[in-house]
CSV table of C-alpha atoms and ligand atoms in Angstrom, one decimal:
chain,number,residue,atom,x,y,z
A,1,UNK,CA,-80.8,-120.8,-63.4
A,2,UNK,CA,-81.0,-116.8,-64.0
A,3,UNK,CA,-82.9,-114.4,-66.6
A,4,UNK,CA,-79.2,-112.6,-67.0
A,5,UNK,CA,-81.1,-109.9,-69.1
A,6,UNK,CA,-82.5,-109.0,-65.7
A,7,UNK,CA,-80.0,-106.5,-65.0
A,8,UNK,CA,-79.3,-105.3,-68.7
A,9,UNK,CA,-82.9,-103.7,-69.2
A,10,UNK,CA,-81.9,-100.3,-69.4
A,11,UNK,CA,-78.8,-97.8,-68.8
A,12,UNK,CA,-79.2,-97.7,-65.3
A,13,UNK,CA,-79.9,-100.8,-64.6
A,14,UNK,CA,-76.6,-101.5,-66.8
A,15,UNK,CA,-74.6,-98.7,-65.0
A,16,UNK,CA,-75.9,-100.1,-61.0
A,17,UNK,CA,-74.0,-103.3,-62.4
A,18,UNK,CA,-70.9,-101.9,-64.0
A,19,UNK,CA,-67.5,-103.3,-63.1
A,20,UNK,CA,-65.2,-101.1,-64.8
A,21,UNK,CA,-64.9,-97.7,-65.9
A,22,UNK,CA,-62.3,-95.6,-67.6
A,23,UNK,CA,-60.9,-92.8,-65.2
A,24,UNK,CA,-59.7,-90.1,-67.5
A,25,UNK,CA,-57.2,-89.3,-64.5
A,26,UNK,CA,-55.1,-92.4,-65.3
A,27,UNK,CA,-55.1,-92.1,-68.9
A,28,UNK,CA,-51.7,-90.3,-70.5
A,29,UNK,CA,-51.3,-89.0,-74.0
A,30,UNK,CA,-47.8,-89.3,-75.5
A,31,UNK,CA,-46.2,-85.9,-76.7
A,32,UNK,CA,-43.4,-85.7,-79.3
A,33,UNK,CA,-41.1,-82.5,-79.3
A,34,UNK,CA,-38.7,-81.3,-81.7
A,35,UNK,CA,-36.0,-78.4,-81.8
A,36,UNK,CA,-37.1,-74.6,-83.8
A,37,UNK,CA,-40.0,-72.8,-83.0
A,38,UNK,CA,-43.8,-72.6,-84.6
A,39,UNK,CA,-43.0,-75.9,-86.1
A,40,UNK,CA,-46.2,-78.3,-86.0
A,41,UNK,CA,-45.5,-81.2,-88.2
A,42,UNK,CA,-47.9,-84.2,-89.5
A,43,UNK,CA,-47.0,-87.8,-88.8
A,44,UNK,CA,-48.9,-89.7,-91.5
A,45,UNK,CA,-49.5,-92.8,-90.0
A,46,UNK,CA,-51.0,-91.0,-86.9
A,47,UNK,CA,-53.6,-88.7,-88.2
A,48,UNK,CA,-54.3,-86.1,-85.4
A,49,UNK,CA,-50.8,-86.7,-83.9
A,50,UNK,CA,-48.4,-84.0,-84.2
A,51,UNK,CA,-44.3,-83.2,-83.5
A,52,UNK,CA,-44.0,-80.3,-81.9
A,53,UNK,CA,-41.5,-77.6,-81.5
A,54,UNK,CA,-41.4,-76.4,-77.7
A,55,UNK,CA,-43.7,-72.9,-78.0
A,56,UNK,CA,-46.4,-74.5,-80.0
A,57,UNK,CA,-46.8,-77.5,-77.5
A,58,UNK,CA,-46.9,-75.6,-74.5
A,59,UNK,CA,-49.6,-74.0,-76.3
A,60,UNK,CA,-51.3,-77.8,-76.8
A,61,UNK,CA,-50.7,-78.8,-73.5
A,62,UNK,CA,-52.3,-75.7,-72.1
A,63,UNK,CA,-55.4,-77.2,-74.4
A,64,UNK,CA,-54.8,-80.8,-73.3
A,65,UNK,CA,-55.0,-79.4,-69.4
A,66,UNK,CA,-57.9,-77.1,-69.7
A,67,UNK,CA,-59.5,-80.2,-71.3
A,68,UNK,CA,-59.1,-82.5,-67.6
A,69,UNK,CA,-55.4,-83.9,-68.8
A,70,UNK,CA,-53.3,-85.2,-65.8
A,71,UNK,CA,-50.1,-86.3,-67.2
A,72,UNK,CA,-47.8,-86.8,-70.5
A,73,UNK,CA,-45.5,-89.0,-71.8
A,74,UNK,CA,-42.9,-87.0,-73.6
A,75,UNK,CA,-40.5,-87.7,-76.8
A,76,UNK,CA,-37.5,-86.0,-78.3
A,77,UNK,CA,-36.5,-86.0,-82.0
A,78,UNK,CA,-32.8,-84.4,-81.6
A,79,UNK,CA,-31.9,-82.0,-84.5
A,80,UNK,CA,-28.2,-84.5,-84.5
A,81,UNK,CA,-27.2,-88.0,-84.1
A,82,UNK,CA,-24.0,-90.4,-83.2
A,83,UNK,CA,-23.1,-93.1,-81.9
A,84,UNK,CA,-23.0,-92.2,-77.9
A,85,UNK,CA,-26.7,-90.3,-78.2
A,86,UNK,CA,-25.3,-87.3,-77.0
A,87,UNK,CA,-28.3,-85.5,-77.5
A,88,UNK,CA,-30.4,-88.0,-74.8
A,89,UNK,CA,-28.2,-87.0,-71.8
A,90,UNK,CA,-27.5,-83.0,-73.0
A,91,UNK,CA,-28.2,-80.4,-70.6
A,92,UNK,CA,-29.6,-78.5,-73.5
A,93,UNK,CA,-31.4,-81.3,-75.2
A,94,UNK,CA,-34.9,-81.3,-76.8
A,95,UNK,CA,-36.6,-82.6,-74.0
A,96,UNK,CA,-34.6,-81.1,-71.4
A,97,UNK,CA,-35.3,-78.3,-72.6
A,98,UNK,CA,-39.1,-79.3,-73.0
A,99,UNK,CA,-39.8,-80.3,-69.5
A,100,UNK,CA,-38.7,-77.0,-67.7
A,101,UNK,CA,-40.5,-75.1,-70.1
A,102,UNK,CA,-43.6,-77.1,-68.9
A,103,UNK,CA,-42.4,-77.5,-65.5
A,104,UNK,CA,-42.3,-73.8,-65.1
A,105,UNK,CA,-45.7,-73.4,-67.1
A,106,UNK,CA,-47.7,-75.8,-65.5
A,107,UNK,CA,-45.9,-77.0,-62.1
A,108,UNK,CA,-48.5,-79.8,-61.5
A,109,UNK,CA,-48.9,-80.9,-65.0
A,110,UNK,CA,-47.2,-84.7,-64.5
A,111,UNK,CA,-44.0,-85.4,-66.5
A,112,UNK,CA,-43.1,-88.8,-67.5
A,113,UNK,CA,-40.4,-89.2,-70.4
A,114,UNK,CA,-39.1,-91.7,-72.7
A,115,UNK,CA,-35.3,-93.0,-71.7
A,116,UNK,CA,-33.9,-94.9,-75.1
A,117,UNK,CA,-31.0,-94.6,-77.1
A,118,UNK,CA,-33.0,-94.9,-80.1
A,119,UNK,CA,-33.9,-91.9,-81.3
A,120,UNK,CA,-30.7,-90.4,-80.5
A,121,UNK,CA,-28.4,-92.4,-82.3
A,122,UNK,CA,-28.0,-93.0,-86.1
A,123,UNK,CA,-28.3,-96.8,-86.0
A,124,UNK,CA,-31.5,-96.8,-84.1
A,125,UNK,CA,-30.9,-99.3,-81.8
A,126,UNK,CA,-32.2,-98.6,-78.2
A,127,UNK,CA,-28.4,-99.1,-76.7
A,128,UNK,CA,-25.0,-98.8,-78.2
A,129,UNK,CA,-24.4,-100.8,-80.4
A,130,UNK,CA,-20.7,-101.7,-82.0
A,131,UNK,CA,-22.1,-103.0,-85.5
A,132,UNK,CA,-22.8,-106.1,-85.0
A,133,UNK,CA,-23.9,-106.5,-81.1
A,134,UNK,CA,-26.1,-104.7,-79.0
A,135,UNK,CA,-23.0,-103.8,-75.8
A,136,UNK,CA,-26.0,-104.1,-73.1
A,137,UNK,CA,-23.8,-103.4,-70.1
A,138,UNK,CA,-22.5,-100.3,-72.3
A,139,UNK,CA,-25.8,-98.7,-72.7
A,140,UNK,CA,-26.5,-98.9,-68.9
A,141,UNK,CA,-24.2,-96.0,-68.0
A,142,UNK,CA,-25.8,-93.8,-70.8
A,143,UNK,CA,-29.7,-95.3,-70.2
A,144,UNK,CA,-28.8,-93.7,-66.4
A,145,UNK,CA,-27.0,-90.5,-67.8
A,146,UNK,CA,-30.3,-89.7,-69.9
A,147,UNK,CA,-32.7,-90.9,-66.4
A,148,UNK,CA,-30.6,-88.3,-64.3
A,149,UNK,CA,-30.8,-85.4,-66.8
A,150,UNK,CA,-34.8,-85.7,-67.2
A,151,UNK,CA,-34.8,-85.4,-63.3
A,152,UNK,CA,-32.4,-82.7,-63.0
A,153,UNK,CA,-34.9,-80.7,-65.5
A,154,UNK,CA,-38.2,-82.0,-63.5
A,155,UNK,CA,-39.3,-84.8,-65.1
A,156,UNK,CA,-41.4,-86.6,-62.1
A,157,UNK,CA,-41.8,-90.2,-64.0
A,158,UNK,CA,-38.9,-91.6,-66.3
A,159,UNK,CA,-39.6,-94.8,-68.1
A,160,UNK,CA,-37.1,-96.5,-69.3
A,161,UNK,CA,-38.2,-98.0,-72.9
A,162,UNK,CA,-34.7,-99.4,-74.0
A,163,UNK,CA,-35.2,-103.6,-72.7
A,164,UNK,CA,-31.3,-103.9,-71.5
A,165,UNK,CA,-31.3,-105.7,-68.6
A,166,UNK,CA,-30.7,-104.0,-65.1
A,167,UNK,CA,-30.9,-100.6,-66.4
A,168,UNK,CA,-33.8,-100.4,-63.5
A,169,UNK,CA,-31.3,-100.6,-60.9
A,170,UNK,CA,-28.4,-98.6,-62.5
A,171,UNK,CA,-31.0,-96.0,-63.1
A,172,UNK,CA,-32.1,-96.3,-59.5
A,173,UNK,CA,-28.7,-95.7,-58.1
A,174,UNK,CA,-27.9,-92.6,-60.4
A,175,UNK,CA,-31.1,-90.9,-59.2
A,176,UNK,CA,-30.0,-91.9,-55.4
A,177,UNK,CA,-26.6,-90.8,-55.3
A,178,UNK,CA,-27.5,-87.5,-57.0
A,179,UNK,CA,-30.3,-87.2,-54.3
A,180,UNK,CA,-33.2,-87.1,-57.1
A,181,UNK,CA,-35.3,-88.9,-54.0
A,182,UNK,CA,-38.6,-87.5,-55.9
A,183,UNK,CA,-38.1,-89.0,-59.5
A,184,UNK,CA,-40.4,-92.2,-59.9
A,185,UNK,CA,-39.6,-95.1,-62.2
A,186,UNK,CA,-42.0,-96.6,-64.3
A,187,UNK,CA,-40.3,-99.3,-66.4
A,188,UNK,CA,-41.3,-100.6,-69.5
A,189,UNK,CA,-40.6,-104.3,-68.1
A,190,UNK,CA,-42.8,-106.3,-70.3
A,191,UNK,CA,-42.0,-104.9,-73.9
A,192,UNK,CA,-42.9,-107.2,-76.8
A,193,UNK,CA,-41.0,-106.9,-79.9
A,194,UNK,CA,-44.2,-105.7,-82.2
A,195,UNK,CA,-45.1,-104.9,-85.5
A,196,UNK,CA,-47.1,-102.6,-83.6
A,197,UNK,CA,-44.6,-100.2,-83.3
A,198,UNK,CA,-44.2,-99.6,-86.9
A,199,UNK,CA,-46.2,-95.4,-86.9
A,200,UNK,CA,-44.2,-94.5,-83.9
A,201,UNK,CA,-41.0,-95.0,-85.6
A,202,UNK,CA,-42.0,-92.8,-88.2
A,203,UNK,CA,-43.1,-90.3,-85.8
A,204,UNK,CA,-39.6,-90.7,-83.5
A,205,UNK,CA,-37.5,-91.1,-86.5
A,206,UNK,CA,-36.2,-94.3,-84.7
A,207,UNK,CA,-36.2,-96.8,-86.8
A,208,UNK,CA,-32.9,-99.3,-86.4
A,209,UNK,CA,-31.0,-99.2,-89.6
A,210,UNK,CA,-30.2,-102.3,-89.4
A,211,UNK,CA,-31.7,-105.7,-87.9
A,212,UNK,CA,-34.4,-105.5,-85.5
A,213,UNK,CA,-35.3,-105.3,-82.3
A,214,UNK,CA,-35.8,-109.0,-81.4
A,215,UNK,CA,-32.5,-109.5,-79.4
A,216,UNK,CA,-33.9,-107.2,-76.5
A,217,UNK,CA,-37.5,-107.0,-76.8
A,218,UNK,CA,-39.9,-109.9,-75.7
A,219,UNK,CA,-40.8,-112.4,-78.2
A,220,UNK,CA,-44.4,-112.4,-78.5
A,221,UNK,CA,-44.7,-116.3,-78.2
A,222,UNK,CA,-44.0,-116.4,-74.3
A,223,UNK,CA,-45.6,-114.9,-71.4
A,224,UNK,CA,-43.7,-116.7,-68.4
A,225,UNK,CA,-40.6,-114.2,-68.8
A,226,UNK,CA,-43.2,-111.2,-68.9
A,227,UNK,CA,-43.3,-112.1,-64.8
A,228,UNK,CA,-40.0,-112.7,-64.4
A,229,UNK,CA,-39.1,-109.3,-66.2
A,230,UNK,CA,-41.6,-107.4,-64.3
A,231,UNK,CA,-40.5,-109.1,-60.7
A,232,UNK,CA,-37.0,-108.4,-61.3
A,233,UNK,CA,-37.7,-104.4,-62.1
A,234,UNK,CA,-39.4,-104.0,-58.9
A,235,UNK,CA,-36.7,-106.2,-57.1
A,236,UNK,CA,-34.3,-103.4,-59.0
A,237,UNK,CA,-36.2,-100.2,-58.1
A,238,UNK,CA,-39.7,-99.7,-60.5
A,239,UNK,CA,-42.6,-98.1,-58.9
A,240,UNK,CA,-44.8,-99.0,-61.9
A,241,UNK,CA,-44.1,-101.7,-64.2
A,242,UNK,CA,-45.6,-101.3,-67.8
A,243,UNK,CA,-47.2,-103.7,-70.5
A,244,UNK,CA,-46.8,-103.1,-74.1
A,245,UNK,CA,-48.5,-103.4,-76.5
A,246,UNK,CA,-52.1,-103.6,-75.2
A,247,UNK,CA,-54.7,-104.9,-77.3
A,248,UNK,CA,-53.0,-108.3,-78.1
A,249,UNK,CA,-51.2,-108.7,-74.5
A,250,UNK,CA,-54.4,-108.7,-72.4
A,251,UNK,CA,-53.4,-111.8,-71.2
A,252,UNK,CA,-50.0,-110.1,-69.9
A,253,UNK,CA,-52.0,-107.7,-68.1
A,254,UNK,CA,-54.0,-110.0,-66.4
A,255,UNK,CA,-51.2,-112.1,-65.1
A,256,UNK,CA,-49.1,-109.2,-63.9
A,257,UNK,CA,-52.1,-107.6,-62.3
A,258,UNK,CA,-52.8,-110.9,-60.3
A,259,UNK,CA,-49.5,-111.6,-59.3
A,260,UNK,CA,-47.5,-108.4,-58.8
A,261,UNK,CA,-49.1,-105.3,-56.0
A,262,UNK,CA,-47.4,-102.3,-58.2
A,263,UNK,CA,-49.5,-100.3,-60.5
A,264,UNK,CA,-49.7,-101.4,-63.9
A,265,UNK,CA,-49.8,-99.6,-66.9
A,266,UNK,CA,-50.8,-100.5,-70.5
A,267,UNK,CA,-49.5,-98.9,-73.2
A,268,UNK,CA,-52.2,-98.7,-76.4
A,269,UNK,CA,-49.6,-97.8,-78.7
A,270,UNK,CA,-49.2,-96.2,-82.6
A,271,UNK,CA,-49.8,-99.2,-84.4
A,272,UNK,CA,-53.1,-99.9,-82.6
A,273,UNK,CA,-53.7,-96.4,-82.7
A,274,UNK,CA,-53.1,-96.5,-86.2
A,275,UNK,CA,-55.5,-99.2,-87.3
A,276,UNK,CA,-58.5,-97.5,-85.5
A,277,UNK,CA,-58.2,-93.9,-87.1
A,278,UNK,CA,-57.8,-95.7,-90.6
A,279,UNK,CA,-61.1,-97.8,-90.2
A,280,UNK,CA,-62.7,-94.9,-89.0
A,281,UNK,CA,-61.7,-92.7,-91.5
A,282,UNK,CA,-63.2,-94.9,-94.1
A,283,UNK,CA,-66.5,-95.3,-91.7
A,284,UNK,CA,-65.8,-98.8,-91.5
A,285,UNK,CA,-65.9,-98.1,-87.5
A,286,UNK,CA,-67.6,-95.7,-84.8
A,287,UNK,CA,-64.3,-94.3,-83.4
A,288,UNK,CA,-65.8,-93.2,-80.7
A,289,UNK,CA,-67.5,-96.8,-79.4
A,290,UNK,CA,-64.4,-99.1,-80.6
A,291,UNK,CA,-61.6,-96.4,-78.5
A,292,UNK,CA,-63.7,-96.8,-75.3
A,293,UNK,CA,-64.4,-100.4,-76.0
A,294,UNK,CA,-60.4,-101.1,-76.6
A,295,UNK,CA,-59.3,-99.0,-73.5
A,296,UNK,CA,-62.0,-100.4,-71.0
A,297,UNK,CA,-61.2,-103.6,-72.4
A,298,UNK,CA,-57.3,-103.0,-71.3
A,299,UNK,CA,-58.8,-101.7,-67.8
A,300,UNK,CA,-60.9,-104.6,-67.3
A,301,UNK,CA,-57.3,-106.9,-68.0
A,302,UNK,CA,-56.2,-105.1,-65.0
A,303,UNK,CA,-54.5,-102.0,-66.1
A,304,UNK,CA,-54.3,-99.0,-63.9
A,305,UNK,CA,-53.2,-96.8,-66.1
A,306,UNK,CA,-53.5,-96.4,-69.7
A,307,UNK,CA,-51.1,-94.7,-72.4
A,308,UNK,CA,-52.7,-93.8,-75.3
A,309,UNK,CA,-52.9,-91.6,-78.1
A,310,UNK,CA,-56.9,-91.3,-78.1
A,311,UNK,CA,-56.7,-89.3,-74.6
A,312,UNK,CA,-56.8,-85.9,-75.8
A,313,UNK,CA,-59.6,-86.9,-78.1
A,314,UNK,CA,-61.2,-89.0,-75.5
A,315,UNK,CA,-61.2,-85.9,-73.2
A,316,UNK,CA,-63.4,-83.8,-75.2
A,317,UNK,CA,-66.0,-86.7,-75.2
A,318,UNK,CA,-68.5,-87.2,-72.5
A,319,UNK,CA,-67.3,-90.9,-71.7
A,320,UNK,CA,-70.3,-90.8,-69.3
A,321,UNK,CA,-72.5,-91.7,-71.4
A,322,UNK,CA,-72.2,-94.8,-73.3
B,401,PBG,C1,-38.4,-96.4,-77.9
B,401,PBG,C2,-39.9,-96.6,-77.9
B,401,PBG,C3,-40.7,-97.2,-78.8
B,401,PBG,C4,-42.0,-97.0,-78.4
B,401,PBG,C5,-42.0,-96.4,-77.2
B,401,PBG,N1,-40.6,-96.1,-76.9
B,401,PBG,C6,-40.4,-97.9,-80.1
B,401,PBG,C7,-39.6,-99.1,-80.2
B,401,PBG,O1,-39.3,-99.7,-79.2
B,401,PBG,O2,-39.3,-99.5,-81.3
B,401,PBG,C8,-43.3,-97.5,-79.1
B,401,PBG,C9,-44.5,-96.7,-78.9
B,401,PBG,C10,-45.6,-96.8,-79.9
B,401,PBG,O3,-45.5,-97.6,-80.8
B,401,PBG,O4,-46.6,-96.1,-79.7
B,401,PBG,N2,-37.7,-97.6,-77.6
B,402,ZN,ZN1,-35.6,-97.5,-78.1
């Protein structure tokens, strides 16, 4: 038998014994860029997270660096929609345009973007969609059109958010046959259809107008396809395979991080996002405490990296000391 509280008695006897600790290297915040200039635009269900227009989040990036930020994960709202989402694969598109803006700004600044119909076209589905069916082998041609045109302008990470299957490898073999040998993948492999999601498609405008998601993303009773999904990603080409959400998928994380060698990644997304800025608002919460319990929490699982939309915030806090 052991007096455990041996090695609790004070902070440094705590911190001698700590297992995990958040790297602020390996944690990404999500950007969301629109078209115009000096346009800065509240999202209500995400206080303290803005859109963008190009000028003004250079400006915040330049911020977001100065403050020890490594990397973003960035997202288009296109001025115009149909049904091919022209505006994901345009040479001139929002984030196109976005990433060699920052490219040329900030040349080691780390670009990873978004690759989904969903936001692009006007019935919000994440691949084309003919009314009544989701045409997944359709979509793959686009998925890797969209991929290509985010290397082309420098992106260094895409991550392909959309659930068809094998768009890992058709995205792979775009980005080799254009020689684009430098472009990582990171693929959203294990993505629960989540109620979760519900801020973020207020802030991407990319909510489906019909139906739901549930014929493409995981269901959240199940876990045994989350390895099967995440295996067969890498078999197709991922570098990094990616959990999402976090909070209530711990359990994901876990298994993936036991049985797979790739980094994972966790993404904390809006919806959990959302619930700790409104209990803090009401001071129902420390913000501070619960946001580095929740993402040490997602570490521990066995995340490597973490998306979320605390990490500017979390930047300007000495995590240090806790
Ligand atoms: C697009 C996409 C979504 C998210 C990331 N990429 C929304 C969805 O699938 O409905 C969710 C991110 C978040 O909630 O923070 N497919
Ligand atoms: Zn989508």
């Amino acid at each position: 038998m052991s007096r455990y509280r041996l090695l609790r008695k004070n902070k440094a006897m705590r911190y001698l014994v700590e297992e995990t600790r958040l790297n602020v290297n390996q944690l990404i915040q999500p950007f969301f860029v629109i078209e115009g200039s000096k346009k800065k635009e509240t999202i209500v269900s995400m206080p303290g997270i803005y859109r963008f227009s190009g000028d003004l989040l250079l400006k915040e990036i330049e911020k977001y660096i100065k403050l020890g930020g490594k990397a973003g994960l960035f997202f288009g709202l296109p001025n115009k929609k149909d049904d091919l989402a022209r505006g994901a694969y345009s040479e001139t598109g929002v984030v196109q345009k976005m990433i060699r803006q920052v490219k040329k700004n900030f040349p080691k600044f780390l670009i990873m973007t978004d690759i989904c119909l969903c936001a692009y076209t006007k019935h919000g589905h994440c691949g084309i969609f003919d009314g009544e069916k989701i045409d997944n082998d359709k979509s793959l041609p686009l998925l890797a059109k969209m991929a290509l045109s985010h290397a082309g302008a420098g992106a260094d990470i895409v991550a392909p958010s959309d659930m068809m299957d094998f768009r890992i490898a058709a995205i792979r073999k775009a980005l080799e046959d254009n020689h684009f040998k430098d472009t990582a993948i990171l693929s959203y492999a294990v993505k629960y259809a989540s109620a979760y999601y519900g801020p973020f498609r207020e802030a991407a405008d990319s909510k489906p107008s019909s139906g739901d998601r549930k014929t493409y993303q995981m269901d959240y009773a199940n876990s045994r396809e989350a390895l099967k999904e995440a295996k067969q990603d890498i078999v197709e080409g991922a570098d990094m395979v990616m959990v999402k959400p976090a909070l209530a998928y711990l359990d994901i994380v876990s298994l993936l991080r036991h049985s797979l060698s790739v980094p994972i990644v966790a993404y904390n997304v809006s919806g959990e996002y959302a619930m700790v800025k409104a209990a803090a608002q009401k001071k129902w919460i420390n913000e501070r405490d619960i946001v580095l319990e929740n993402l040490t929490a997602i570490k521990r699982a066995g995340a490597d990296i973490i998306i979320s939309y605390h990490t500017q915030e979390i930047l300007s806090w000495t995590i240090n000391d806790r």
